[in-house]
């Protein structure tokens, strides 16, 4: 396996391609001016700047010159970056989907909005993403390279502001971003920058640089280089302190107990430099975060849920991108899952133009029979060239006893190599890692190699990975390594090898008034072998998607699966487990999603087929109604009917209602109601959130849990207030 990885890494180096066409360079000029942020653009400095224009269609009619023009101007005064955008709409109407901060899908993509992407190192590795919609809702995010593309994390927050206005058909955006909010080096005054405008009424995206539809709009490889005039290091060290207090009352009705506590905590951030940040959290409380969306899980393995806690999300791509899907050595939700966190420290950012560093250390408290733990991570990312980036890492979990370390530990170390061809068509990823656990030796490695190909009409992937049975990652997420035997009620660790591939053909119809694109073939395969070389699972699927000009979607597909089940599995939770053996099944599905620029949106899908020794059919329905700028209502229902013949039948229901009421773009009330019969849970979570000062919040959260027969199990109410001090 090692030889295969080394050979294919060498193949990466043989790829050769022509660089993409030069976009030319722009300039962000220096002006010793300031403005009153009001969305009016009536300061004299705006009249002295040369606008950026020539926006192109991204959706629909990709690559055509946008019929509705956009003019963008920029300057900085040494402390703040100012950006204005004027969008020439065809009508005076404004349409927004949400007023909630950081709701990138609804406040951003489903609203009339303006987006800014800034790569302050111009290295196409990571950057900053700012969006403001015409209702004044702000979205700030981090963009980072991830496998064959880029990933966005909206849980990163910084202090910035924007104002909007309309004049006839003109949509005007005025943006103010403190330079100290972004990491940069004064010695490298060239930034990669691009802009997007969104007209949700026409379901249209436009971009300031040419981006083919097979790439995301925030792909940093398509940014235009801008020279930043008179850029100097920010001399004032930024020191932010955010103390908070949480008052929490909870009652366990089942066990007739209750608990009331007041918990103070503090978060501190210090800019070691303009590109390197030190974060600290003491006695943190995360009671205000959104609840996880419940799912129906009919697989044999655990489901991934994203991290939502802010402390773990600053420069999170350094830590979360260390592996591949379902084989990741670092999964921050493991930290604090069983014990409260007492403190955490994190140093992250650029220590040189092409070098990024991530250091994390978190300590948890002892609880009952669960001992205290210390979690550490060290990550170094080095850009070797425009095409190659390498990352080395060390992850550590160790039991602690007061201030000493115990002999119970788990460590994972590894190295990754990313490849990106100059024409952006080829991407490669090679991984090697090994784990070290106090009572385990042998078979402790992980190997992976993946190659992606991506053009406007054809894309594909081929990959192979091997996970040895003792590749233990206590702070990671490797669900397929662990198998629960429903008869012996034990968990067995089994190594495996996986080979997977995918090929997709898509045709775009610029001249059609009805069809936008047709993905007429998407074929994929995944095959798993155990350590004895026997196939344990093989999946072959074929999909077909049709996207209309209004971006509504009709889709369908077939899936064939072969399972060589080695351990008994009880998907019905009725004590009648499916026995070990060989099973083959086939299912088919069809679905539709309406256009997302209407007040009322709807969609759903159905599937039917065999399932182990029986059959399964699935139906999902979802709908959304916007009464903006006042409210947004969503419902989703999923039904799974399973018939395993002699083993029994079961119907699992999953229903979710989400209601959002907007008093302003800083005050909102969100309620989730979730009903899940698979896990015997009916949950209500209601949260009032007020951003009374930039990044200073008051939360009131009520949570109520019942079983599926609507008998209360427990409930609680939490009040949290924090205040952000900027020095």
XYZ file of C-alpha atoms in Angstrom:
727
model
C 0.000 0.000 0.000
C 2.840 2.392 0.811
C 4.318 1.794 -2.653
C 0.986 2.560 -4.312
C 0.685 5.867 -2.446
C 4.272 6.874 -3.289
C 3.799 5.944 -6.960
C 0.592 7.917 -7.340
C 2.068 10.934 -5.541
C 4.784 10.924 -8.189
C 2.039 10.867 -10.831
C 0.706 14.151 -9.375
C 4.052 15.733 -10.084
C 3.910 14.694 -13.745
C 0.766 16.696 -14.487
C 1.432 19.805 -16.545
C -1.048 22.451 -17.614
C -1.181 25.999 -18.841
C -1.987 28.695 -16.325
C -5.409 30.289 -16.513
C -5.696 33.530 -18.379
C -4.397 36.585 -16.602
C -7.042 38.819 -15.120
C -4.696 41.723 -14.798
C -4.152 43.611 -11.559
C -6.298 46.061 -9.696
C -5.442 48.555 -6.996
C -6.837 49.328 -3.558
C -5.723 52.920 -3.125
C -4.823 54.660 0.111
C -6.779 57.757 1.055
C -6.565 59.622 4.340
C -10.351 59.851 4.403
C -13.189 58.480 6.434
C -16.848 58.123 5.640
C -20.172 58.137 7.392
C -21.540 54.647 6.889
C -25.073 55.298 5.652
C -25.358 53.641 2.240
C -25.542 57.006 0.495
C -22.034 57.243 -1.109
C -22.073 61.048 -0.859
C -18.462 61.501 0.366
C -16.082 63.115 -2.192
C -13.590 60.212 -2.021
C -15.991 57.881 -3.843
C -15.924 60.176 -6.896
C -12.127 59.921 -7.156
C -11.984 56.102 -7.418
C -11.909 53.988 -10.568
C -14.710 51.379 -10.432
C -14.350 47.652 -10.950
C -16.963 46.397 -13.381
C -17.449 43.941 -16.200
C -19.340 41.438 -14.034
C -20.189 38.097 -15.636
C -23.092 35.727 -15.233
C -22.422 32.739 -13.025
C -26.064 31.568 -12.940
C -27.668 31.352 -15.454
C -25.861 31.664 -18.848
C -22.467 31.132 -17.294
C -19.699 33.302 -18.733
C -21.907 35.852 -20.523
C -21.540 39.534 -19.699
C -24.071 40.394 -17.007
C -27.022 42.398 -18.345
C -27.392 44.163 -14.975
C -24.138 45.979 -14.311
C -22.336 46.333 -10.979
C -19.750 48.990 -10.088
C -17.433 48.398 -7.135
C -14.976 50.902 -5.605
C -12.419 50.362 -2.827
C -9.968 52.303 -0.703
C -8.385 52.088 2.739
C -7.174 54.731 5.200
C -4.663 52.584 7.079
C -7.231 51.457 9.630
C -10.295 50.442 7.682
C -11.117 49.036 4.253
C -14.093 50.701 2.579
C -16.012 49.102 -0.291
C -18.998 50.407 -2.213
C -21.123 48.556 -4.746
C -23.883 49.898 -6.967
C -26.057 47.254 -8.635
C -28.221 48.398 -11.562
C -31.378 46.355 -11.063
C -34.298 46.091 -13.496
C -36.889 46.946 -10.823
C -36.991 48.898 -7.539
C -38.268 45.878 -5.582
C -36.113 44.325 -2.871
C -36.414 40.666 -1.865
C -34.771 39.152 1.219
C -35.031 35.657 2.668
C -33.900 36.278 6.239
C -32.525 38.921 8.594
C -30.515 36.468 10.700
C -26.783 36.983 11.003
C -24.575 34.269 9.457
C -27.446 32.475 7.712
C -25.424 32.117 4.531
C -28.057 30.179 2.627
C -31.097 32.339 3.349
C -29.760 35.787 4.297
C -27.124 35.457 1.572
C -28.034 33.122 -1.286
C -31.810 33.601 -1.069
C -31.710 37.410 -0.829
C -30.671 40.394 -2.903
C -27.117 40.630 -1.606
C -23.492 41.607 -2.240
C -20.511 39.400 -1.336
C -16.785 40.088 -0.917
C -14.040 37.441 -0.859
C -10.534 38.518 0.229
C -7.406 36.355 0.186
C -4.957 38.597 2.054
C -1.984 36.324 1.274
C -2.978 35.702 -2.359
C -1.914 32.071 -1.906
C -5.292 30.466 -2.754
C -5.338 28.604 0.561
C -7.654 30.565 2.857
C -9.500 33.851 2.944
C -12.358 35.941 4.318
C -15.953 36.021 3.098
C -18.278 38.975 3.821
C -21.911 39.228 2.680
C -24.563 41.853 3.300
C -28.119 41.663 2.027
C -30.461 44.534 1.287
C -32.091 44.095 4.690
C -28.750 44.800 6.397
C -28.125 41.223 7.605
C -24.387 40.504 7.931
C -22.574 37.246 7.205
C -18.872 36.786 7.914
C -17.079 33.529 7.209
C -13.741 31.874 6.592
C -12.957 30.202 3.268
C -10.368 27.427 3.219
C -9.096 24.777 0.818
C -10.628 21.355 1.419
C -9.767 18.350 -0.736
C -10.928 19.153 -4.313
C -12.390 22.560 -3.529
C -13.038 25.116 -0.792
C -15.113 25.044 2.361
C -16.926 27.902 4.169
C -17.291 28.240 7.958
C -19.838 30.875 9.002
C -19.214 30.426 12.728
C -16.224 32.751 12.552
C -17.225 36.289 13.575
C -15.547 39.661 13.486
C -16.567 43.285 13.935
C -17.495 45.009 10.673
C -20.471 46.875 9.339
C -22.454 47.766 6.234
C -25.379 49.931 5.191
C -27.653 49.689 2.162
C -30.052 51.940 0.324
C -32.089 52.111 -2.888
C -32.389 54.913 -5.428
C -34.898 53.982 -8.086
C -33.643 50.720 -9.543
C -30.194 51.116 -7.972
C -29.219 48.853 -5.076
C -26.402 50.510 -3.075
C -24.069 48.778 -0.606
C -21.520 50.579 1.597
C -19.142 48.339 3.586
C -16.608 49.070 6.332
C -14.104 46.359 7.380
C -11.405 47.117 9.983
C -8.038 45.999 8.620
C -7.198 44.471 11.996
C -10.150 42.078 11.525
C -8.130 40.252 8.857
C -4.745 38.588 9.009
C -2.161 39.940 6.561
C 1.500 40.766 6.158
C 2.535 44.332 5.378
C 5.422 43.000 3.295
C 3.053 41.256 0.879
C 0.696 44.024 -0.300
C -1.045 41.916 -2.969
C -4.458 40.488 -2.124
C -6.741 38.196 -4.088
C -10.211 39.758 -4.275
C -13.513 38.965 -5.972
C -17.115 40.105 -5.670
C -20.565 38.609 -6.240
C -24.002 40.086 -6.583
C -27.173 38.106 -6.044
C -30.533 39.062 -7.539
C -32.866 36.493 -6.030
C -35.880 37.908 -7.904
C -34.273 36.807 -11.199
C -32.433 33.873 -9.588
C -29.234 35.369 -10.944
C -25.635 35.344 -9.682
C -22.973 37.613 -11.171
C -19.240 37.539 -10.405
C -16.409 40.001 -10.894
C -14.123 37.317 -12.354
C -14.893 34.445 -14.758
C -15.839 31.275 -12.820
C -17.119 28.160 -14.555
C -20.237 26.563 -13.064
C -18.321 23.468 -12.003
C -16.511 25.598 -9.378
C -18.042 27.329 -6.360
C -18.343 31.118 -6.306
C -15.940 31.345 -3.358
C -13.129 29.358 -5.005
C -10.031 31.445 -4.235
C -8.244 30.267 -7.371
C -10.384 32.686 -9.402
C -9.661 35.831 -7.384
C -8.147 38.859 -9.093
C -4.899 40.255 -7.696
C -5.117 43.729 -6.176
C -2.137 45.787 -5.062
C -2.854 47.434 -1.703
C -1.295 50.878 -1.657
C 0.656 51.983 1.459
C -0.286 48.882 3.433
C 1.389 48.955 6.829
C 1.394 46.618 9.793
C -1.366 47.380 12.232
C 0.578 48.739 15.192
C -2.193 48.629 17.765
C -2.317 45.154 19.277
C -5.892 44.021 19.310
C -6.943 42.578 22.640
C -10.531 41.345 22.945
C -12.148 40.149 26.155
C -15.669 38.724 26.226
C -16.930 37.845 29.711
C -20.274 36.120 30.005
C -22.599 34.731 32.642
C -25.120 31.931 32.237
C -28.011 31.197 34.580
C -29.370 27.713 33.947
C -32.265 25.860 35.539
C -33.087 22.273 34.536
C -35.488 19.614 35.793
C -35.287 15.874 35.158
C -38.935 14.860 35.433
C -38.229 11.151 34.966
C -35.873 10.990 37.970
C -37.568 13.833 39.892
C -34.417 15.963 40.203
C -33.671 19.590 39.471
C -30.596 21.764 39.249
C -29.966 25.509 39.183
C -26.558 27.017 38.613
C -24.861 30.255 37.643
C -21.776 29.866 35.480
C -19.369 32.726 34.679
C -16.938 32.352 31.792
C -14.571 34.459 29.741
C -13.151 34.354 26.218
C -9.996 36.245 25.294
C -8.404 36.871 21.909
C -5.021 38.497 21.420
C -3.434 39.357 18.082
C 0.152 38.192 18.379
C 0.514 39.761 14.938
C -1.953 40.824 12.290
C -1.909 37.240 10.992
C -1.502 35.142 14.152
C -4.147 34.939 16.890
C -4.146 33.542 20.401
C -7.560 32.458 21.703
C -8.348 31.449 25.263
C -11.557 30.286 26.912
C -12.086 29.687 30.630
C -15.041 27.732 31.990
C -16.956 28.077 28.700
C -20.689 27.581 28.343
C -22.280 26.653 25.000
C -25.932 26.531 25.983
C -26.865 29.199 23.428
C -25.792 27.291 20.307
C -28.324 25.915 17.830
C -29.620 22.409 18.448
C -28.507 19.651 16.084
C -30.969 18.750 13.354
C -32.219 15.259 14.138
C -31.927 12.566 11.464
C -33.169 9.048 10.817
C -30.117 6.784 10.757
C -30.676 3.396 9.099
C -26.993 2.689 8.555
C -24.765 0.605 10.831
C -22.481 3.537 11.607
C -22.447 6.873 13.458
C -23.663 10.090 11.841
C -21.453 13.194 11.573
C -22.722 16.417 13.166
C -20.881 19.703 12.540
C -19.071 21.708 15.212
C -21.027 24.773 16.366
C -18.889 26.131 19.231
C -17.077 29.348 18.343
C -13.835 28.581 20.184
C -13.127 25.622 17.897
C -13.982 27.452 14.677
C -11.363 30.213 14.333
C -8.988 28.859 11.639
C -10.821 25.542 12.034
C -9.788 24.355 8.561
C -6.278 23.807 9.937
C -7.630 21.140 12.299
C -10.676 19.686 10.532
C -9.076 19.084 7.126
C -6.442 16.620 8.328
C -8.111 13.518 6.929
C -10.833 12.583 4.482
C -14.563 12.006 4.710
C -15.294 9.495 7.503
C -11.596 9.091 8.330
C -10.628 12.254 10.177
C -8.098 12.255 13.053
C -9.554 15.418 14.611
C -13.248 15.904 15.392
C -13.585 18.674 17.942
C -17.047 17.561 19.102
C -15.294 14.736 20.963
C -13.806 17.378 23.262
C -16.153 18.149 26.112
C -18.704 15.530 25.010
C -18.600 13.718 28.378
C -16.855 16.247 30.644
C -17.109 20.011 31.029
C -14.266 22.075 29.589
C -12.300 23.964 32.224
C -10.113 25.964 29.828
C -8.826 26.026 26.273
C -5.958 27.715 24.434
C -5.452 28.034 20.697
C -2.762 29.724 18.627
C -3.569 29.832 14.926
C -2.768 31.718 11.759
C 0.138 32.557 9.472
C 3.659 32.679 10.880
C 5.063 33.366 7.400
C 3.613 34.107 3.997
C 3.387 30.426 3.041
C 3.318 28.832 6.495
C 0.289 28.388 8.778
C 0.381 27.139 12.343
C -2.309 25.695 14.568
C -1.739 24.803 18.237
C -4.631 23.768 20.474
C -4.826 22.627 24.079
C -8.048 21.957 26.002
C -8.513 20.533 29.501
C -11.727 18.928 30.745
C -12.905 18.283 34.298
C -13.419 14.902 35.945
C -17.033 13.798 36.232
C -18.251 10.778 38.207
C -16.292 7.795 36.867
C -14.992 9.716 33.844
C -11.483 11.070 34.538
C -10.218 14.495 33.488
C -8.581 14.696 30.072
C -6.142 16.923 28.229
C -6.504 17.347 24.472
C -3.763 18.777 22.280
C -3.223 19.395 18.576
C -0.285 20.721 16.585
C -0.690 21.451 12.875
C 1.808 23.003 10.455
C 0.768 23.753 6.893
C 3.381 24.723 4.304
C 2.748 25.830 0.738
C 5.569 24.287 -1.294
C 4.534 25.875 -4.596
C 1.411 27.076 -6.386
C 0.541 23.421 -6.988
C 1.672 21.654 -3.805
C 0.777 22.133 -0.138
C 1.789 19.829 2.684
C 0.402 19.535 6.214
C 1.894 17.746 9.211
C 0.001 17.150 12.444
C 0.051 15.603 15.904
C -3.149 14.965 17.916
C -3.004 13.929 21.574
C -5.506 12.823 24.216
C -4.215 12.009 27.678
C -5.866 11.319 30.998
C -4.845 13.746 33.735
C -4.739 13.577 37.508
C -4.613 17.118 38.865
C -1.484 18.538 37.205
C 0.117 15.208 36.214
C -0.445 12.934 33.219
C -1.699 9.356 33.578
C -0.716 6.449 31.325
C -4.052 6.396 29.473
C -3.371 8.156 26.153
C -3.983 8.165 22.407
C -1.835 9.994 19.855
C -2.176 10.360 16.110
C 0.504 11.815 13.816
C 0.459 12.196 10.069
C 1.299 14.105 6.924
C -0.833 15.171 3.954
C 0.092 16.353 0.463
C -2.335 18.364 -1.683
C -1.873 18.908 -5.402
C -3.658 21.425 -7.642
C -2.851 21.736 -11.345
C -2.341 25.206 -12.771
C -5.464 24.987 -14.932
C -7.537 23.812 -11.919
C -8.677 20.638 -13.703
C -6.705 18.153 -11.618
C -6.622 17.870 -7.835
C -4.849 15.257 -5.756
C -4.655 14.342 -2.101
C -2.329 11.858 -0.397
C -2.543 11.061 3.338
C -0.502 8.972 5.725
C -1.110 8.767 9.471
C -0.393 6.463 12.376
C -1.820 6.186 15.877
C -0.199 5.281 19.185
C -2.376 4.069 22.059
C -1.170 3.036 25.508
C -2.374 -0.596 25.332
C -2.322 -1.276 21.576
C 0.383 -2.019 19.003
C 0.521 -3.135 15.378
C -1.856 -2.349 12.491
C -2.042 1.324 13.484
C -1.784 3.124 10.119
C -4.014 4.937 7.646
C -3.242 5.512 3.951
C -5.254 7.437 1.372
C -4.890 8.618 -2.181
C -7.523 10.519 -4.185
C -7.515 12.169 -7.614
C -10.227 14.536 -8.888
C -10.820 15.794 -12.448
C -13.144 18.744 -13.003
C -14.254 20.587 -16.145
C -17.463 22.349 -17.084
C -18.942 19.204 -18.667
C -17.015 16.289 -17.204
C -15.873 15.551 -13.664
C -14.629 12.456 -11.929
C -12.944 10.990 -8.893
C -10.899 7.902 -8.123
C -9.534 7.019 -4.714
C -8.240 4.253 -2.515
C -7.725 4.179 1.233
C -6.759 1.682 3.891
C -7.642 1.903 7.570
C -5.880 -0.652 9.751
C -7.828 -2.113 12.670
C -5.780 -0.355 15.364
C -5.864 3.091 13.779
C -7.527 4.457 16.921
C -8.439 8.158 16.972
C -10.037 9.072 20.300
C -10.385 12.678 19.134
C -11.318 11.692 15.577
C -14.224 10.429 13.499
C -13.734 7.014 11.864
C -17.185 5.393 12.162
C -16.699 2.448 9.782
C -13.856 1.107 11.907
C -16.324 0.161 14.664
C -19.037 -2.502 14.301
C -21.740 -3.116 16.884
C -22.933 -6.717 17.135
C -26.594 -6.584 18.177
C -26.581 -10.183 19.442
C -23.441 -10.169 21.583
C -24.001 -6.460 22.389
C -20.305 -5.785 21.832
C -18.312 -3.471 19.562
C -15.651 -4.942 17.295
C -12.897 -2.992 15.574
C -12.187 -4.137 11.989
C -9.759 -2.658 9.501
C -10.790 -2.160 5.889
C -9.726 -1.064 2.431
C -11.998 1.141 0.358
C -11.882 1.910 -3.365
C -14.277 4.460 -4.828
C -14.885 6.195 -8.118
C -17.300 8.597 -9.764
C -17.856 9.971 -13.270
C -20.279 12.795 -14.103
C -21.373 14.266 -17.445
C -23.276 17.571 -17.516
C -24.628 19.648 -20.400
C -25.495 23.349 -20.065
C -28.142 24.982 -22.286
C -27.438 28.694 -22.690
C -29.959 29.175 -25.506
C -32.818 27.310 -23.853
C -35.567 29.260 -22.132
C -36.550 26.258 -20.027
C -33.536 24.107 -19.130
C -30.413 25.406 -17.409
C -28.406 22.176 -17.238
C -28.794 18.426 -17.380
C -26.524 16.122 -15.427
C -27.397 13.198 -17.646
C -25.052 10.711 -16.009
C -23.627 10.507 -12.541
C -22.277 7.014 -11.856
C -20.467 6.094 -8.666
C -19.089 3.021 -6.947
C -17.783 2.249 -3.461
C -16.305 -1.122 -2.548
C -14.968 -2.233 0.855
C -12.741 -5.188 1.685
C -11.882 -6.556 5.112
C -8.372 -7.496 6.198
C -8.856 -11.015 4.810
C -9.556 -9.608 1.338
C -13.286 -10.399 1.320
C -15.732 -7.824 -0.051
C -17.889 -6.593 2.835
C -19.912 -3.990 0.945
C -20.217 -2.742 -2.638
C -22.470 0.062 -3.852
C -23.185 1.096 -7.459
C -25.407 4.056 -8.171
C -26.644 6.036 -11.177
C -28.245 9.494 -10.883
C -29.855 11.877 -13.358
C -30.586 15.563 -12.576
C -32.464 18.188 -14.583
C -32.147 21.855 -13.525
C -34.564 24.381 -15.008
C -33.866 28.054 -15.726
C -35.592 29.119 -12.515
C -33.209 26.718 -10.691
C -35.947 24.257 -9.756
C -34.672 20.709 -9.828
C -35.966 17.277 -10.890
C -33.785 14.321 -9.953
C -33.819 10.542 -9.747
C -31.596 7.514 -9.541
C -30.993 3.809 -8.973
C -28.763 2.174 -6.357
C -27.600 -1.431 -6.093
C -25.975 -2.645 -2.900
C -24.246 -5.840 -1.851
C -23.576 -6.342 1.872
C -21.571 -9.180 3.364
C -22.793 -8.590 6.920
C -20.289 -9.888 9.454
C -22.101 -8.751 12.617
C -25.786 -8.798 13.532
C -27.668 -5.527 12.951
C -30.969 -4.400 14.503
C -32.288 -1.413 12.479
C -35.818 -1.786 13.910
C -34.638 -1.605 17.540
C -37.030 -4.438 18.396
C -34.533 -7.092 19.481
C -34.877 -9.076 16.223
C -31.490 -8.564 14.611
C -30.574 -9.230 10.994
C -28.182 -12.176 11.084
C -24.721 -12.194 9.572
C -24.838 -13.198 5.919
C -24.831 -11.950 2.339
C -27.552 -9.567 1.144
C -28.295 -7.848 -2.160
C -30.790 -5.089 -2.677
C -31.848 -2.449 -5.202
C -33.789 0.764 -4.734
C -34.965 3.648 -6.910
C -35.779 7.240 -6.059
C -37.330 10.379 -7.569
C -37.445 13.931 -6.222
C -38.275 17.566 -6.981
C -37.279 20.934 -5.467
C -39.040 24.153 -6.446
C -37.332 27.446 -7.269
C -35.891 29.193 -4.218
C -36.913 32.744 -5.171
C -40.592 32.362 -4.316
C -42.339 33.144 -1.051
C -43.538 29.561 -0.928
C -40.983 26.827 -1.615
C -41.569 23.119 -1.560
C -39.963 19.834 -2.463
C -39.764 16.181 -1.657
C -38.642 12.769 -2.771
C -39.735 9.145 -2.695
C -37.729 5.938 -2.875
C -38.611 2.263 -2.813
C -36.609 -0.925 -2.891
C -35.370 -4.017 -1.132
C -33.536 -3.738 2.186
C -31.591 -6.715 3.568
C -34.167 -9.535 3.799
C -37.148 -7.252 3.213
C -38.219 -3.926 1.748
C -38.058 -0.224 2.607
C -39.819 2.836 1.248
C -39.032 6.420 2.141
C -40.970 9.649 1.657
C -39.792 13.170 2.510
C -41.717 16.413 2.153
C -40.448 19.898 2.937
C -41.915 23.364 2.573
C -40.975 26.928 3.457
C -42.995 30.146 3.563
C -41.477 33.597 3.873
C -43.421 36.477 5.329
C -40.457 38.834 5.133
C -39.232 40.983 6.708
C -41.289 39.601 9.618
C -40.995 35.807 9.639
C -39.900 32.566 7.987
C -41.590 29.208 8.558
C -40.228 25.773 7.577
C -41.571 22.234 7.888
C -40.020 18.886 6.991
C -41.460 15.406 7.314
C -39.721 12.092 6.665
C -41.311 8.645 6.822
C -39.430 5.336 6.550
C -41.492 2.149 6.287
C -39.422 -1.008 6.832
C -40.666 -4.573 6.405
C -38.145 -7.257 7.362
C -40.730 -10.066 7.136
C -40.233 -12.462 10.053
C -38.041 -9.961 11.884
C -40.849 -7.419 12.067
C -42.074 -4.161 10.557
C -41.609 -0.591 11.707
C -42.402 2.927 10.590
C -40.052 5.716 11.658
C -41.383 9.272 11.604
C -39.204 12.369 11.670
C -40.896 15.776 11.679
C -39.308 19.180 12.133
C -40.774 22.678 12.322
C -38.638 25.817 12.352
C -40.150 29.210 12.992
C -38.183 32.463 12.866
C -39.542 35.882 13.792
C -37.436 38.964 12.977
C -37.892 42.094 15.047
C -34.811 43.583 13.327
C -31.546 42.343 11.841
C -30.173 42.153 15.404
C -33.145 40.741 17.321
C -34.804 37.458 16.385
C -36.714 34.587 17.924
C -36.189 31.039 16.623
C -38.130 27.931 17.619
C -37.365 24.333 16.636
C -39.871 21.524 17.170
C -38.560 18.038 16.349
C -40.344 14.683 16.577
C -38.268 11.526 16.046
C -39.796 8.120 16.736
C -36.563 6.251 15.983
C -34.996 7.779 19.092
C -38.257 8.184 21.054
C -37.870 11.957 21.288
C -40.067 15.015 20.935
C -38.037 18.182 21.464
C -38.872 21.886 21.606
C -36.065 24.447 21.590
C -36.881 28.138 21.568
C -34.245 30.886 21.518
C -34.503 34.670 21.716
C -31.275 36.311 20.513
C -30.439 40.022 20.737
C -27.170 41.458 19.436
C -27.431 44.638 21.472
C -23.880 45.700 20.532
C -21.671 44.277 17.753
C -20.848 40.680 18.798
C -22.331 41.226 22.271
C -25.431 39.108 22.859
C -28.269 38.307 25.202
C -29.822 34.836 24.839
C -32.906 33.326 26.420
C -33.197 29.612 25.597
C -35.963 27.196 26.596
C -35.635 23.472 25.922
C -38.310 20.846 26.559
C -37.937 17.105 25.885
C -40.693 14.484 25.726
C -40.899 10.903 24.532
C -42.861 10.026 21.406
C -46.019 9.623 23.508
C -45.643 13.302 24.565
C -44.752 12.465 28.155
C -42.252 14.997 29.488
C -38.748 13.686 30.272
C -36.911 16.907 31.151
C -36.905 20.625 30.532
C -34.681 23.631 31.137
C -34.316 27.370 30.732
C -31.054 29.280 30.263
C -30.259 32.990 30.234
C -26.879 34.053 28.898
C -25.349 37.489 28.480
C -21.927 38.437 27.180
C -20.204 41.710 26.444
C -17.307 42.185 24.052
C -14.536 44.611 25.052
C -12.143 45.674 22.269
C -8.854 47.215 23.354
